[in-house]
Amino acid sequence: MGTHEQARPAHAVDRCEPARRAWIAEAIRKVEADANRSADTHLHVFPLPPEWGVQLYLKDESVHPTGSLKHRLARSLFLYALSNGWIREGTPVIEASSGSTAVSEAYFARLLGLPFIAVMPRTTSPEKCALIEFHGGRCHFVDDPAMIYAEAARLAEETGGHYMDQFTYAERATDWRANNNIAASIFEQLALEPHPEPAWIVVSAGTGGTAATIGRYVRYRQHQTRLAVVDPEGSAFYESWVTGDPTLTAKGSRIEGIGRPRVEPSFLPTVIDRMYRVPDAASLACMRWTTEITGRSVGASTGTNVWGALQIIAEMRSRGERGSVVTLICDAGTRYTHTYLSDTWLTTQNINITPYLNDLRTLLPPT
């Protein structure tokens, strides 16, 4: 500017809201304090015969305050939304869910004094619905599971709320390098074990966020661990991964919490080394068998995980390989008393678990 030019005032728009920032800061503190109180989840040894030369570990995510793996996701989603300024004091929070994520999000919404609505298929287990309501949330049912996304978005628009959209934001909300990272926890807990770098980690996919987090982490830390994703029948993930077509759709899964009728935005196929399609009867047989062997109540997605882990262990044994395999306990079987643990429900669904259960009991009889 020359010496004789008159300075022109700068034009600015200030949207700073100190009171809003203070509320967000306090909300984040409350969410982080919950993590400090919860500490970490346990890594259990699955009792395989020592002569097999393979160790199987179960990362027990059912011990979170809301009883499932989705507690980690809900915490990350709330921190992400708060940090982005999407949630403020009084904002209604809306989610599309098959149950467990909604239970965990209802917990965090109540922690922050926010109203919460879960949009869910009408077939969601009564136990999960009761838990959502216990934590202060409201259940909003749809008859067509494929409509949960549009209905959640509509409710958010109608109420002036925020649609959390776990299926889009799961893979980006969780920091795969550090914060709230299940992969880092697994490797830390394996540090003193015979095979501290697992040969395989086996997980199932609902949003795809857990698989994305683990797959990215093992590459970032330069581990040789491979990632296997198990997918229940009726899900679109497996066929999409095999064919490379992300537009594929399917009828949807009967195993709550995993498998989807469409390929979700958070499903990251490039970090997956292998996929298995698991029959529902195998998942449900393995759910019951895992409880028989370990004494721990587990849900159907855990049965799917353990079934996939057993396929890998059988392959390792056939090759004379030694090493470790890790999979997850996603939630407890007590959430499925009226469905997966009910022989009457199995009959109505035309699911026969007996052949799979007999094979599992032959492999490793209950103690």
Steps between C-alpha positions, in 0.01 A plus 500: 500500500641839404558772759212713372243217465224486757470168685175319422322310778515121469169320458446213743219283628542366852307187595685428821260370766681475835207337680464234228875430503491467878216247480686297235818503710309372803325235287833372368638491854205285610547256210874473565438451871279205415793345311728550801250329727444212262870419454571226246327174416642157578682264264400143589686183406272252323580151636644321198713183542869601550613244242322699228774762524252783439364744755154654457413818688160664547498879546200542730312810389190393693644651822459860382245703703238441229593137447636488145772588252278789384586696816834589340328607179236708678767680702696578184190616313404739779853641523506543122162676491587723795839595357338581164244722670207288382356451848420779742306523825153354453564349154290186443724213387359255245656170392422219257592176674423132540529539875838499674631832365172660602535361854845655531400831340199525733744466790719786376201717411369466854850577633484831312133572570393460135183337362566183298292314241603162355360407159501120484347204318188373675672161537767637738521286814276614789800491733682766297190719481464481877863605546455802271201610703684428827765752393235760423472448124191452286453223243352586160428188294482443124368188328755507217861489635623677186298808601685572825740743332237719333274494804785604732588789268133603485466500878816708538362755256161502669639545854792728416724223628825337389497168310810326636521265195729230635514325164665801336717632780620185682831468313588869526380568855739249657866601498676184380839634615425566866173617659252231607677243282410136553793387283760676715342343808522149351871531424578649841320214675681239289845641580597226750323211322684219311409656164458876561440581135187306402497315172137602449237729651145393418207742517152534357368812329192707575605852417845378397665742743673240719646319199619831353662602828683169547601470134645851494675460835689181411630666183586825677696309768656275233370177653471185289164416657227420250137605531213262433142625488214256553163583348163337573269373229269763356764774520632698204857537627639161397379504138608862462850420627533194273373676188628850570152641439402749777147541362384147585204458732359203691198406709675576832630292788320317780808542721438831676780755494691356205438457130311764301258506205727753329874574503539772761728802442720398796576156354859518373574193282864587430616426858344151510717196424231232500123469534277210601127461453360329809163318502261624768471150643879487544500842673227400743649157572837659565336758725368225727817291478723794594292550813530128580880510463576832666213547742445848355168611359553614140278622217459380144754737346757352739399155375567623145842631606603180677383287207730696268788477747459120515525477119830686511630291791415178312697630203798593721498156661490325163816688403673445832501874570519644849376840604208691643156603376284774653129560466232691691219438745264765364222474758330258739247232411258637761391755238355218288299288740188519283680444171835323459480314833142390436451162333149611406639803315752277317214279384297795372806621309567148360852499647649163598811547713535133600750386230730796566470463876587128479808577289616765749449269798700231319780750436511610863252346745350722772676477836 
